[in-house]
Each structure stands twice: as C-alpha cells, then as structure tokens.
Tab-separated table of C-alpha atoms in Angstrom:
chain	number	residue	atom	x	y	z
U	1	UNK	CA	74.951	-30.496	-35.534
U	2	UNK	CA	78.397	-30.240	-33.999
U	3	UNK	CA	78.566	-31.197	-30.334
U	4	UNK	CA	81.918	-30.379	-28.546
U	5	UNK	CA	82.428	-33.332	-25.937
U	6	UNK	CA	85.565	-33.974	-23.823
U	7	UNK	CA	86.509	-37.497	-24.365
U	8	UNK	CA	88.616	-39.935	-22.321
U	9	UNK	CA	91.660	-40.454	-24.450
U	10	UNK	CA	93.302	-37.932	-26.400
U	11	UNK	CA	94.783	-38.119	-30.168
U	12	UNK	CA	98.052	-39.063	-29.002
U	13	UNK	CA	97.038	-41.548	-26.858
U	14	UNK	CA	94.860	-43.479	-29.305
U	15	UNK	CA	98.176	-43.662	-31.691
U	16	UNK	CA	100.030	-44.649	-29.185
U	17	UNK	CA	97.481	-47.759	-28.442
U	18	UNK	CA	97.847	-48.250	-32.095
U	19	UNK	CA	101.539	-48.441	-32.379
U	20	UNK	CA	101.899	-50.403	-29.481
U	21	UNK	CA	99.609	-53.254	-31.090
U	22	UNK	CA	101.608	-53.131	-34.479
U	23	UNK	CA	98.905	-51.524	-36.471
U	24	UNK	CA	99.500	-50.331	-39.886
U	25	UNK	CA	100.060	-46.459	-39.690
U	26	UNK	CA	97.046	-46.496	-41.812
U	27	UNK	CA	95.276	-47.398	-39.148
U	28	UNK	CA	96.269	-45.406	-36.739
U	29	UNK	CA	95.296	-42.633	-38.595
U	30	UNK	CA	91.699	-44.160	-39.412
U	31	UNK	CA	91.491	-44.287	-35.258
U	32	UNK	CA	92.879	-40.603	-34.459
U	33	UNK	CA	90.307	-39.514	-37.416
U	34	UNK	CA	87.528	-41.001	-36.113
U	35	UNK	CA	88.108	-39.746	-32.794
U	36	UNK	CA	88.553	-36.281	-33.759
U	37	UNK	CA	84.803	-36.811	-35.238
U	38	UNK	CA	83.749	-38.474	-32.266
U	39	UNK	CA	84.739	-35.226	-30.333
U	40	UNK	CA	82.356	-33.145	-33.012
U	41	UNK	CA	79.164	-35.460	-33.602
U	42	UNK	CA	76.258	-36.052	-31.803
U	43	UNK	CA	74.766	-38.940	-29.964
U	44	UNK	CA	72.680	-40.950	-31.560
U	45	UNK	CA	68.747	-40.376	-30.910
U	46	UNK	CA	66.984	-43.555	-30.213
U	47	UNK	CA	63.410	-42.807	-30.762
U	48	UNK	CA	61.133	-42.425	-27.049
U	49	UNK	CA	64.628	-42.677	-25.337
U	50	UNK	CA	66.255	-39.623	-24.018
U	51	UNK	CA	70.239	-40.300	-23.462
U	52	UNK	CA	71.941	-37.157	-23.232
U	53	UNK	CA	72.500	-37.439	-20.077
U	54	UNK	CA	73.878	-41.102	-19.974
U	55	UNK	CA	77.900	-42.020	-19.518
U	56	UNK	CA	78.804	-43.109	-22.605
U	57	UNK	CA	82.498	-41.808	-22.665
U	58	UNK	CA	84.355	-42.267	-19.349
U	59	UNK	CA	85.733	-45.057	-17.889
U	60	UNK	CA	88.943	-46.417	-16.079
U	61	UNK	CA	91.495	-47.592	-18.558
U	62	UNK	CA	90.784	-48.174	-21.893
U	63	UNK	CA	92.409	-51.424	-21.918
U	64	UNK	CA	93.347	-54.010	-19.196
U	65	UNK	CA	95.748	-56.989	-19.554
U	66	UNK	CA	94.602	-60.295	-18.630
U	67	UNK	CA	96.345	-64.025	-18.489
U	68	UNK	CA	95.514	-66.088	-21.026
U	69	UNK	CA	93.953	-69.805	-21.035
U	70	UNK	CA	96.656	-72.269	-21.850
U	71	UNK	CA	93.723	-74.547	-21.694
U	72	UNK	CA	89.844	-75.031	-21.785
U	73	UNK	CA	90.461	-76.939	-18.265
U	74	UNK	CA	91.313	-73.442	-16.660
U	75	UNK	CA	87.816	-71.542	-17.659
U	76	UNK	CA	85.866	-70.552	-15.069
U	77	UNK	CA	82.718	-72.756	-14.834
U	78	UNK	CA	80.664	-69.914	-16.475
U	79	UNK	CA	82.401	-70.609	-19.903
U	80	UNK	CA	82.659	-74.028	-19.350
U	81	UNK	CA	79.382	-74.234	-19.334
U	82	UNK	CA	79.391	-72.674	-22.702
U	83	UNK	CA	81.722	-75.038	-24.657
U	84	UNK	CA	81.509	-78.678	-25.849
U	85	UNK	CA	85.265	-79.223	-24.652
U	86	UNK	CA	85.697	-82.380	-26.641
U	87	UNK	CA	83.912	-81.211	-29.817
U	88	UNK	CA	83.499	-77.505	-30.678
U	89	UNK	CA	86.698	-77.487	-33.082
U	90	UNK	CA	86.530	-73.779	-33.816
U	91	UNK	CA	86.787	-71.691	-30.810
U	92	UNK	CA	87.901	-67.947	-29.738
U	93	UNK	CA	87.841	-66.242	-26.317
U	94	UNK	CA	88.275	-62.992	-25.056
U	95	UNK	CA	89.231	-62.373	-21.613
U	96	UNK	CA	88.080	-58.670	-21.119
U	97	UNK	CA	90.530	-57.180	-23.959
U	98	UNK	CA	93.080	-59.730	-24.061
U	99	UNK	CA	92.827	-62.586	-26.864
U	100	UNK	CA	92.924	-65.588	-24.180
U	101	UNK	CA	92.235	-68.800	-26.336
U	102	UNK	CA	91.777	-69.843	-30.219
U	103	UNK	CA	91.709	-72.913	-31.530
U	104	UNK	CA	90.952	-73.340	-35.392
U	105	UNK	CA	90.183	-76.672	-37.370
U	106	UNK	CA	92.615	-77.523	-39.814
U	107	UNK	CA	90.015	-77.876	-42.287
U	108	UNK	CA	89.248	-74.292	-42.057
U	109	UNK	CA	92.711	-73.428	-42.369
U	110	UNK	CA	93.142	-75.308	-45.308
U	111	UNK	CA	89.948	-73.999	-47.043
U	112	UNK	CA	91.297	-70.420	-46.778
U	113	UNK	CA	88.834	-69.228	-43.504
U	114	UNK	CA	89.916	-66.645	-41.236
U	115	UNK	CA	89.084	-66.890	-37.856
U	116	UNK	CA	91.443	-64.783	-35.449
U	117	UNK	CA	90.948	-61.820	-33.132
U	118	UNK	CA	90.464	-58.514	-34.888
U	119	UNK	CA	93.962	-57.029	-33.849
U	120	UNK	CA	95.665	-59.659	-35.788
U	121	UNK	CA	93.216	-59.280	-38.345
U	122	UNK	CA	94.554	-55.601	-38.440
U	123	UNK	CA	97.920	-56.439	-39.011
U	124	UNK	CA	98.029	-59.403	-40.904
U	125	UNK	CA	95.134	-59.090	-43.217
U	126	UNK	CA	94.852	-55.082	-43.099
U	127	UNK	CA	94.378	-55.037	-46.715
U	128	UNK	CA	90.326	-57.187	-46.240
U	129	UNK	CA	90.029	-55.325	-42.758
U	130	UNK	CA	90.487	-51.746	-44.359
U	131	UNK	CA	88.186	-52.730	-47.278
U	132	UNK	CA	85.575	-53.816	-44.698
U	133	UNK	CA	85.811	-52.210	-41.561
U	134	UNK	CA	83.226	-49.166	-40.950
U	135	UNK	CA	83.008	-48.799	-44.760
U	136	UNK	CA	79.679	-50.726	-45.706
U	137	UNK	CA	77.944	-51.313	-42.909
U	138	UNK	CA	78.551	-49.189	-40.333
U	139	UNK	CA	80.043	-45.755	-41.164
U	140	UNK	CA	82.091	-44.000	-39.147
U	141	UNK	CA	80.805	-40.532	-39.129
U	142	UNK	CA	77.320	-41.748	-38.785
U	143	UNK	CA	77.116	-40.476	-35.032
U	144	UNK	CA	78.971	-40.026	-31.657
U	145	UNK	CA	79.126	-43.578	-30.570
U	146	UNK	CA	80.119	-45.035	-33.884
U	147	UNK	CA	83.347	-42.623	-34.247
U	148	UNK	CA	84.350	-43.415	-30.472
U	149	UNK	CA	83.989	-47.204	-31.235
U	150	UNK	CA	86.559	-46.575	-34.474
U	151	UNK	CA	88.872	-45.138	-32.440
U	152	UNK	CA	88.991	-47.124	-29.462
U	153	UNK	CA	88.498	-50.510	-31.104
U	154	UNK	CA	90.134	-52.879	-28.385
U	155	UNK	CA	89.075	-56.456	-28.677
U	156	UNK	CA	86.401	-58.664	-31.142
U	157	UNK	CA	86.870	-61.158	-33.835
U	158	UNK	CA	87.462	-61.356	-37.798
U	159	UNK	CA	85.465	-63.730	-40.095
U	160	UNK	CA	86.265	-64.266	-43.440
U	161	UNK	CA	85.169	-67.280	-45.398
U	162	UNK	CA	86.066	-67.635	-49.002
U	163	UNK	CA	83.781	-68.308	-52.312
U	164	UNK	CA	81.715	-71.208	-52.075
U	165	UNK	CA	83.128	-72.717	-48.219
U	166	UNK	CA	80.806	-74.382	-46.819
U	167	UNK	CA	81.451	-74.277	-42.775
U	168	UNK	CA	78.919	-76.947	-41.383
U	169	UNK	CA	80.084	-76.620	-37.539
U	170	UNK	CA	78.904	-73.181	-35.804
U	171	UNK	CA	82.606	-70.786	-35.040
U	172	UNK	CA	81.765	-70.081	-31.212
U	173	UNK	CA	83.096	-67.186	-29.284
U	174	UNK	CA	83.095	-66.255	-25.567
U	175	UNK	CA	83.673	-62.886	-24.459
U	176	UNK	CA	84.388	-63.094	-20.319
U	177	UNK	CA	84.610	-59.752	-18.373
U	178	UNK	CA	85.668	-60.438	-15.214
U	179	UNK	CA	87.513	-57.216	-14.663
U	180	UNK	CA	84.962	-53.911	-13.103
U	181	UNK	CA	87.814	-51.504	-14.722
U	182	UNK	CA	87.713	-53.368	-18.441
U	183	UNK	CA	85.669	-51.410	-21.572
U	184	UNK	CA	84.969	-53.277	-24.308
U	185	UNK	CA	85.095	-52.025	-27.399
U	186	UNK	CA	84.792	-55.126	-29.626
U	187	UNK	CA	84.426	-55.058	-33.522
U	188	UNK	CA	83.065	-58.138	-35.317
U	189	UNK	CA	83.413	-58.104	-38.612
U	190	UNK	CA	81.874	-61.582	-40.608
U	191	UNK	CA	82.456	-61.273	-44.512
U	192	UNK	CA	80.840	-64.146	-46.532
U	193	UNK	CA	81.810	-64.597	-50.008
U	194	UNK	CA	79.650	-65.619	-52.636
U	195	UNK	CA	77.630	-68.674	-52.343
U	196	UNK	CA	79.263	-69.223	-48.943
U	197	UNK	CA	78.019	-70.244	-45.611
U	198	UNK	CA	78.552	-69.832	-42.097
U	199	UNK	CA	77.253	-69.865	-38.759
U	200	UNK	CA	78.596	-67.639	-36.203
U	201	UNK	CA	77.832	-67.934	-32.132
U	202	UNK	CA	78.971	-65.100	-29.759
U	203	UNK	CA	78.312	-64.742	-25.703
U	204	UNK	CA	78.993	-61.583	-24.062
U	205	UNK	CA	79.331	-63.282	-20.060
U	206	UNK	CA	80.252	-61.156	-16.722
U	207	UNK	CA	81.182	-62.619	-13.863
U	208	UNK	CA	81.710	-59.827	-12.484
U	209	UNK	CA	78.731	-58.419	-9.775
U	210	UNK	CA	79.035	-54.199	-11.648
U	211	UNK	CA	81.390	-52.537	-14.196
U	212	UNK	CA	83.209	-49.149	-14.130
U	213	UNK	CA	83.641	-49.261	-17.729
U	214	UNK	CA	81.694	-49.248	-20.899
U	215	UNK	CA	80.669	-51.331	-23.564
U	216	UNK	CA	80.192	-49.708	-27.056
U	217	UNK	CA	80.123	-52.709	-29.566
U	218	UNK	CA	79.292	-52.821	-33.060
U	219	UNK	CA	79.180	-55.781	-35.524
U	220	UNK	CA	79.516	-55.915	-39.508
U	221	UNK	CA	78.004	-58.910	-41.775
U	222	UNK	CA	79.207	-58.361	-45.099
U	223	UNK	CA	76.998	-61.397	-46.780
U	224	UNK	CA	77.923	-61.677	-50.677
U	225	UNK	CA	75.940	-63.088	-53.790
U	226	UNK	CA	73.521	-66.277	-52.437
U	227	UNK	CA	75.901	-66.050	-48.995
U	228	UNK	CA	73.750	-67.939	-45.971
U	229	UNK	CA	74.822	-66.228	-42.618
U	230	UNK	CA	73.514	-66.951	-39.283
U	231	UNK	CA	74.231	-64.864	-36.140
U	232	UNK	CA	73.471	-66.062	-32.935
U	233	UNK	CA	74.161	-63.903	-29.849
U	234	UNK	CA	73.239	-63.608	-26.401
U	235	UNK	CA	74.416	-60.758	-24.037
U	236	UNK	CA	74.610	-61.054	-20.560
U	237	UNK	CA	76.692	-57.899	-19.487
U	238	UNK	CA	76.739	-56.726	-15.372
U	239	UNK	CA	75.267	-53.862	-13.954
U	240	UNK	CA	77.280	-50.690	-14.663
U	241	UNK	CA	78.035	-50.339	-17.741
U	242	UNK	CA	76.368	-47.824	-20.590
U	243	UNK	CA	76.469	-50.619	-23.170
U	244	UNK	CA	75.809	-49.425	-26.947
U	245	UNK	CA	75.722	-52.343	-28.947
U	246	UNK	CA	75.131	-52.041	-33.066
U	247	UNK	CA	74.684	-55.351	-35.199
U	248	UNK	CA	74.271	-54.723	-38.740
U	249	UNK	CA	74.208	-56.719	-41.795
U	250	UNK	CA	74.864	-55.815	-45.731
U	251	UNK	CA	72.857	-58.214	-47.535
U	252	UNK	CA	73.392	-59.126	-51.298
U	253	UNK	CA	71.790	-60.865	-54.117
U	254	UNK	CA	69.765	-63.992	-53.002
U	255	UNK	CA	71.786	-64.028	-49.737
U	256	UNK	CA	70.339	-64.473	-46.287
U	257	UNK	CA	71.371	-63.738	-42.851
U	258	UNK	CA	68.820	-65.346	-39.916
U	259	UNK	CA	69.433	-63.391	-36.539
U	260	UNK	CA	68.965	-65.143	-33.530
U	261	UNK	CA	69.578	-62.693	-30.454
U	262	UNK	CA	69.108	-63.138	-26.806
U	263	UNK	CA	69.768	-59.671	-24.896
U	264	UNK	CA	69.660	-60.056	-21.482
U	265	UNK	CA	72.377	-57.254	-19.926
U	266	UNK	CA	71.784	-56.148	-16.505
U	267	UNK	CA	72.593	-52.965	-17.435
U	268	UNK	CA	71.414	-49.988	-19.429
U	269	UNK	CA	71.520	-50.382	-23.098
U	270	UNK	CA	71.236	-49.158	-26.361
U	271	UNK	CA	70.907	-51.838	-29.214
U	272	UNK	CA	70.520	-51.159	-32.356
U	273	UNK	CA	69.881	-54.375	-35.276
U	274	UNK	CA	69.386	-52.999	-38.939
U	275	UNK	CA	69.835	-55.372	-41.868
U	276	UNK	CA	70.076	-53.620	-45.336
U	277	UNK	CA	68.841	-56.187	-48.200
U	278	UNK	CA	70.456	-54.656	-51.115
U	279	UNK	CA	70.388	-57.305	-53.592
U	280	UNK	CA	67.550	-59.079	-55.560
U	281	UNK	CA	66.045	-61.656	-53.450
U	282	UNK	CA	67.912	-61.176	-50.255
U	283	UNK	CA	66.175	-61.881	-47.021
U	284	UNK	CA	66.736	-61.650	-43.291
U	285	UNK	CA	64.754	-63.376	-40.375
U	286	UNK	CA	65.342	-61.813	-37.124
U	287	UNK	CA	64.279	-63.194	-33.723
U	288	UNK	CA	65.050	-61.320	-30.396
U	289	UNK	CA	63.974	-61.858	-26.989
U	290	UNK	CA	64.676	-59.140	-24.324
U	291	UNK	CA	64.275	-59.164	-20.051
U	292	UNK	CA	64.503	-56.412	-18.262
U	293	UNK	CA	64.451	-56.064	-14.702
U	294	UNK	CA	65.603	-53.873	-11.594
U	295	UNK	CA	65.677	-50.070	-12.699
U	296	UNK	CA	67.143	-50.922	-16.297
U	297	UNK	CA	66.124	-48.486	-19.020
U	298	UNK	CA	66.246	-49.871	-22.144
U	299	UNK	CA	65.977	-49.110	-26.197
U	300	UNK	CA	65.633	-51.873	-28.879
U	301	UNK	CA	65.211	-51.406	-32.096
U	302	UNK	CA	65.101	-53.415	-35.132
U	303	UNK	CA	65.048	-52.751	-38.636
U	304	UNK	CA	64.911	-54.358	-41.904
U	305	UNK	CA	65.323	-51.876	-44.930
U	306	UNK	CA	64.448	-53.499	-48.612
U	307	UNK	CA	66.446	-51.895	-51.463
U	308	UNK	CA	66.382	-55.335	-53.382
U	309	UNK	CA	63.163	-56.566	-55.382
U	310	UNK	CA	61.458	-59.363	-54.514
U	311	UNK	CA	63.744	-58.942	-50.965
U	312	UNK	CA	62.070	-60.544	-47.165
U	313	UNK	CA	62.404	-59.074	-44.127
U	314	UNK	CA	60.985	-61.114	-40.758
U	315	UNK	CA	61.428	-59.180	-37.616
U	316	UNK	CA	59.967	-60.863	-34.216
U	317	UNK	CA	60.817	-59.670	-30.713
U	318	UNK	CA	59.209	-60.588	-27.612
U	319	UNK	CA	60.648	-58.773	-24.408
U	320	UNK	CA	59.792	-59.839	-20.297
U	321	UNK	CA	59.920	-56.433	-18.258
U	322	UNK	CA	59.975	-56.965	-14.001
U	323	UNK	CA	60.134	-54.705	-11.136
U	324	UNK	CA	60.635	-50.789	-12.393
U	325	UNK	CA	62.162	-51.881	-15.879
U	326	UNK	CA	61.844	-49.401	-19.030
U	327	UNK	CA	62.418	-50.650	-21.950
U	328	UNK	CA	61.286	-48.911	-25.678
U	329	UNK	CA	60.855	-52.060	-28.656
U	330	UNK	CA	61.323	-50.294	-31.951
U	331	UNK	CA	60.278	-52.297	-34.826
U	332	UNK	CA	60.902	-50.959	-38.444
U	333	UNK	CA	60.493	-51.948	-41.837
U	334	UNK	CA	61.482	-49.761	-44.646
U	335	UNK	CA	60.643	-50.615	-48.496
U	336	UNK	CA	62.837	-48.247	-51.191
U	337	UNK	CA	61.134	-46.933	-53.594
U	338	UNK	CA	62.165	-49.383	-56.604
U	339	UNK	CA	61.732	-52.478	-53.821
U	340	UNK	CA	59.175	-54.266	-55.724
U	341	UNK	CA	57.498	-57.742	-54.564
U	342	UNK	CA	59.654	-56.705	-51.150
U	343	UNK	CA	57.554	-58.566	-47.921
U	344	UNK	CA	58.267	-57.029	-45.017
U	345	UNK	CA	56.303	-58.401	-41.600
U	346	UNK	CA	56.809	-57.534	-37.729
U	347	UNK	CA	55.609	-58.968	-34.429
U	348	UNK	CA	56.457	-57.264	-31.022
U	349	UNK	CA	55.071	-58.775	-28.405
U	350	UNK	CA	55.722	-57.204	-24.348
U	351	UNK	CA	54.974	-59.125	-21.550
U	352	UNK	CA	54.573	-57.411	-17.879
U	353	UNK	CA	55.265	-58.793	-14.663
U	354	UNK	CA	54.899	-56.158	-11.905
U	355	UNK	CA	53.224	-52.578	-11.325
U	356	UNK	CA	55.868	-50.827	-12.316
U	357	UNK	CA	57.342	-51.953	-15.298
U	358	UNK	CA	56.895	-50.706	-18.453
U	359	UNK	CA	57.059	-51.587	-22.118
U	360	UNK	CA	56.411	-49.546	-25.449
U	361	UNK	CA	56.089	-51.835	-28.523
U	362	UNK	CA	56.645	-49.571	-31.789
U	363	UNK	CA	56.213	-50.965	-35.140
U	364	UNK	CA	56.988	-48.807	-38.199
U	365	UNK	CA	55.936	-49.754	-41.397
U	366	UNK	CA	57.694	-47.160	-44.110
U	367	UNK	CA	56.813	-47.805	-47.707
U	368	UNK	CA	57.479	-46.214	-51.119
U	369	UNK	CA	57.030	-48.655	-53.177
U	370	UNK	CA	53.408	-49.459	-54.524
U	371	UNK	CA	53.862	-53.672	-55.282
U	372	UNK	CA	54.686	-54.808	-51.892
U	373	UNK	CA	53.669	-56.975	-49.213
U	374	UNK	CA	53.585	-55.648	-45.826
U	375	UNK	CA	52.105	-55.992	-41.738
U	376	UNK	CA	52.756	-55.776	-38.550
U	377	UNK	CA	51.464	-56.886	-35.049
U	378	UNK	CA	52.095	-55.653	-31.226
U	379	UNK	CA	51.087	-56.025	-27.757
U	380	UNK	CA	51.834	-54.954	-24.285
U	381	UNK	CA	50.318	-56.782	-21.831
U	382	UNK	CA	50.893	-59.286	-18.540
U	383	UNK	CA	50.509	-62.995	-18.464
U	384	UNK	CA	46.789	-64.055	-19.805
U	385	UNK	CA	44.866	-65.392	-16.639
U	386	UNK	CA	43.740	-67.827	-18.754
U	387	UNK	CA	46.712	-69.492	-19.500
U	388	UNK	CA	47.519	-69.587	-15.751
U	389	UNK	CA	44.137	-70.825	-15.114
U	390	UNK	CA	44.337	-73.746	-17.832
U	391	UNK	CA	48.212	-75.200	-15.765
U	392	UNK	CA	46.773	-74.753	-12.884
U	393	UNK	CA	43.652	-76.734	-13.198
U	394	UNK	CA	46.084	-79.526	-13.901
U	395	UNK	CA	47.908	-79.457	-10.443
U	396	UNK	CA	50.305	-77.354	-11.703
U	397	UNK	CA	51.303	-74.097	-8.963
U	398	UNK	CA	50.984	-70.309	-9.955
U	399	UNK	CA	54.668	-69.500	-9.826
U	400	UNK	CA	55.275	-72.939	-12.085
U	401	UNK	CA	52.392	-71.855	-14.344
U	402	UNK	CA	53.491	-68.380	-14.980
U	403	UNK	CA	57.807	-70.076	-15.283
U	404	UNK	CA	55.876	-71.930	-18.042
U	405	UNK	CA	54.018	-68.923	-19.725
U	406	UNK	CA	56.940	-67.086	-19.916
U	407	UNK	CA	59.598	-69.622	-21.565
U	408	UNK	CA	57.152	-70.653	-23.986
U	409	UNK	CA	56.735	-66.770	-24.812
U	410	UNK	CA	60.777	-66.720	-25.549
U	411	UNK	CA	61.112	-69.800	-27.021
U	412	UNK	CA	61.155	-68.622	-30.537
U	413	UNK	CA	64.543	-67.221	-30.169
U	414	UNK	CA	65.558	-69.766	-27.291
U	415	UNK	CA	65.240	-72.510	-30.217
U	416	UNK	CA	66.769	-71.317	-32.836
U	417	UNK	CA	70.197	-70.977	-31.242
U	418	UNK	CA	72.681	-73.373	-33.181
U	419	UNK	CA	74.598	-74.591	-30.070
U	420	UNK	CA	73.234	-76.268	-27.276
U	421	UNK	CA	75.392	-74.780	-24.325
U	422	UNK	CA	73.927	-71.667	-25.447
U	423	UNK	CA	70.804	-72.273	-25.652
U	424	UNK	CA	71.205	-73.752	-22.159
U	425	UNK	CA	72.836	-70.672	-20.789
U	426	UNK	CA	69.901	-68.540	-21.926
U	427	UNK	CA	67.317	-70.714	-20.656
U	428	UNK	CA	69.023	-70.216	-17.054
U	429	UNK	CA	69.271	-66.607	-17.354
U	430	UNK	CA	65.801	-66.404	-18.502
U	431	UNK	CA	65.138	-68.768	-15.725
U	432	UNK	CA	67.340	-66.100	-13.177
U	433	UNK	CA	66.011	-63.096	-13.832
U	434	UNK	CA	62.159	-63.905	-13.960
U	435	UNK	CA	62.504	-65.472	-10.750
C-alpha cells in the first residue's frame, strides 16, 4: 500500500545532515533512500491500536546542539543518580543529540571492543556499521517509521565485541533530554561475536516537564554462535512526544539474549520487542514491566519467533494502568514450521488502579510445528482485596499495603536489572507515578 505523506525534512536536507557529520557518501545515500520510502510506506499497524491519526513526523529541528560534560561532576543530579562515579569504567552519554561524555576501559580497548556513539561508528567503522545496520534485524522498508528512523538517524551508540571477549562489567549509557525542541532518533546497534558476552544498560531520562519533538528509536542485537547478551533498559521519556521505540534481537546458534525492560514514558508510545531465534538452541527471556497513567494510550507488544530447533522463548510482562490510561499488552509466540522441541511460554499480567483505566492483555500462541512445547497465561484485574486485607491486619495502612502489592507485582523486571542505580531509579519512578 503506498501512502503519500509530507515529511519534515526533504532529500537535500537529510544529505546535507549527512555531509556535515562526515558520513561516507554511502551513507548518505542509504539515508536519502530510506526517506524517499518513508514518504511511500505505511504506518505500522499495532494490533487494537488505531494511530493514523498520531504525530509521528513533525517536530522542531531535527537536531539541537548541546555542551558537552567535561566531567561526571557537572551532570545534573538526575544522571548522577544513575552512575557509580568512582566505578562504572565504561560509560557513554547523550545529551539530547550531542555525544556529551565517553569514557572506555583500557581493557576493552585493548581486547578489540567498540564502544562509541553511532556517528563515529559511521565514519570510522562504516565497513561493520553498513554490514549491520537495518540489514538483519530491522529492515528498512519494513514500514513508515522504520524508513524515517534510517534517514534521520541522529544520536545512539555502537557495540561491537569481538570472538570470545568476555566483558564482566555492564557498558552503561544515559540518554538526557533536557531540550522540549530535541527528537531523538537514536540507533543502537550491539553485535556479539561468537562465544562472546556482554551486558548492555541504557536509560532514556527527561528532565524536561513536555517535548515538541519525537522519539522514533530502534535497537539491533546481532548475537552470534553461543553469544550471551543482556539488555537492560528503562525509558522514562516526558509528556509530548509520539515515541516509537523498536528493540529487536537476531539470535544464533546456542546464543541467548535476556531482556530486562522497564517502560515507563509519560507519553504516548508505540513499543515494539521481537527476538528472532534463528539458530539451534537459541533462547531469549524477556521481562517487561509497564505504568501508565494520566491520558497515555499505549501499545506493547512482545514477540518471540522460533526458527531454531530445540530454541526457548520466555516472555513476561506485567503493566500498572492509573487514572484514564490505555494501554494494549501484545504477547506473541511464533514456532516455524521446522522449529522442533521449540518451548515457547507467556505471562501478561494487568493490574488496575482507578475507574477509568484500562488494560487489554493479548497472548498469541502461533504454531506450525507439531513437536513443541507451548502456553500462555493473562489477567486484567485490580489489586486482590485479599492481599490488602492480609498487610493490613498486621498494622500496616491501605495506601502502604497497596505501595507493597504493586512493587512486588514489578519486581520481576525491577530485579533483574544489572546495575544498581538503575534499578534504584526505576523503583522511584514506579514509586512516582503510582502515587
């Protein structure tokens, strides 16, 4: 279906962006490609969610310039907050769309790692970038959104660890917005070599009351033969924004990849977070924990899709909606036909807090294969007056009681994030926006 749409910046402009940033011309011509298709393709169609009519493709400037951190010392307390200043020894951050800080081990450097921001990625190692980017994962032409992101690319990180590195310390990254006029249009792209491992940490923080812009974010995990990824993220975007975020993973031969996602934007969102197990024994274990509150509309979904025999796929998601929140939790797991001995198992799990808010748990079992495992579970519903009635019988207040229903409902994901300012950071958002 072709879709004529006037977009924000034209051909010439997105070369120019290109040029200006020292891209191969190679590059420039993947971006003025893409965003020929972008003008052609239509949006995606998130199922139970209706967003033709959302803002997906204007916005201020496309990219603003902000000052740089010639130290940790000068972060605002947000990020500080974040970071182990003494000890976290591999460290980017993005201030809105300018690289701002990055600090890499020596170790790393000497094992081979890459760890840098995605436009020096693109000129310095455009040769792994171009074999990566949009080419596996994510495709380019798969829809509206995806060709806009190609061709706007502005900001994000490159990961590259070599065959059989071992990185025991997690790579943290910050993304601050603290601009209402910035878009992001970040690209991570994490490519784990064979029999490699490596754990990767991102925060997406405003500090910023509401955006002008948008946020349309995608993220590639290239895991190779017995490769061990894990992803932590948690998202924590203002009010404002149409945010379109896209994690994906590319699974291989008795390789892994554990998600561990906390999504907690203020504004509207679509997030997509499909792992493809392609090889023999691959597996991925996906957490995610959602709240919603205000007049947010939301769309989750989740899929794991077996092509690999004997491949597992773990999908749980537990989501808090308040006050006149919408949000759709799409849970899908898809066994190839030739997938045999796959497992594939879901658990969505809504909790309610007011009148008004609503929650749709969806699980999708889609099987063609005849020697599998397979289930599911959901369940929308508001806190269980028995569990209220159990605290307080033991002195413990109604609002306290139902504070402590609802973190031990999210602490699955809570938990499993690898660094403890994180984990901390989501606990007080949880802790924010239940209130």
């Amino acid at each position: 279906m072709t879709v004529e749409t006037k977009l924000a910046l034209s051909v010439e402009e997105v070369r120019s962006f290109s040029q200006s940033n020292g891209e191969p011309a190679a590059f420039a011509d993947f971006r003025a490609t893409a965003l020929e298709k972008a003008a052609e393709l239509a949006l995606p169609t998130p199922d139970k969610t209706n967003i033709t009519k959302w803002n997906f493709t204007e916005f201020p400037v496309h990219t603003v310039e902000s000052a740089p951190f010639s130290s940790l010392e000068e972060l605002p307390e947000e990020v500080k907050a974040l970071i182990d200043i003494e000890g976290q020894e591999n460290l980017y951050i993005q201030r809105n769309n300018t690289p701002a800080f990055i600090k890499v081990s020596e170790e790393l450097v000497n094992k081979g790692v890459l760890f840098t921001d995605i436009q020096t990625a693109i000129r310095e190692h455009a040769d792994l970038v171009e074999k990566y980017f949009m080419t596996t994962a994510v495709k380019v032409d798969e829809h509206k959104l995806a060709a806009y992101h190609a061709a706007l690319v502005n900001g994000g990180v490159f990961v590259y660890v070599p065959r059989n590195v071992i990185i025991e310390a997690p790579l943290q990254v910050v993304f601050l917005n603290d601009n209402e006029e910035a878009s992001l249009f970040n690209h991570v792209l994490v490519v784990a070599e064979e029999s490699s491992a490596v754990t990767y940490v991102e925060t997406y923080v405003s500090t910023i009351d509401e955006s002008k812009g948008q946020a349309n974010i995608i993220a590639e995990v290239i895991a190779k033969d017995n490769a061990q990824v894990t992803y932590g993220a948690v998202d924590v975007l203002a009010k404002g924004f149409t945010t379109y975020v896209n994690r994906r993973a590319n699974v291989a031969r008795d390789a892994k990849i554990d998600w561990a996602l906390g999504l907690m934007n203020d504004s509207n969102t679509i997030s997509e977070n499909i792992t493809h197990l392609v090889g023999d024994g691959s597996a991925a274990d996906t957490k995610t924990v959602v709240v919603g509150r205000g007049e947010q509309k939301q769309n989750f979904t989740t899929e794991v899709r077996h092509w690999g025999k004997n491949s597992d796929g773990q999908i749980l998601k537990h989501g808090v909606m308040k006050d006149a929140a919408q949000s759709i939790f799409n849970g899908i797991g898809k066994i190839e036909h030739g997938a045999t001995k796959a497992n594939a198992e879901q658990e969505s799990r809504v909790l309610m807090l007011s009148e008004k808010a609503r929650g749709d748990a969806n699980p999708i079992l889609l099987i063609d294969e005849d020697d599998v495992t397979a289930g599911h579970a959901a369940s929308v519903g508001r806190v269980d007056p028995t569990q209220l009635y159990y605290l307080m019988s033991r002195g413990i207040s109604k609002a306290e009681a139902e504070r402590l229903v609802i973190h031990g409902f999210l602490a699955p994901v809570v938990t499993n994030l690898p660094i403890e300012g994180v984990k901390k950071q989501l606990t007080e958002v949880i802790e924010r926006k239940v209130r």
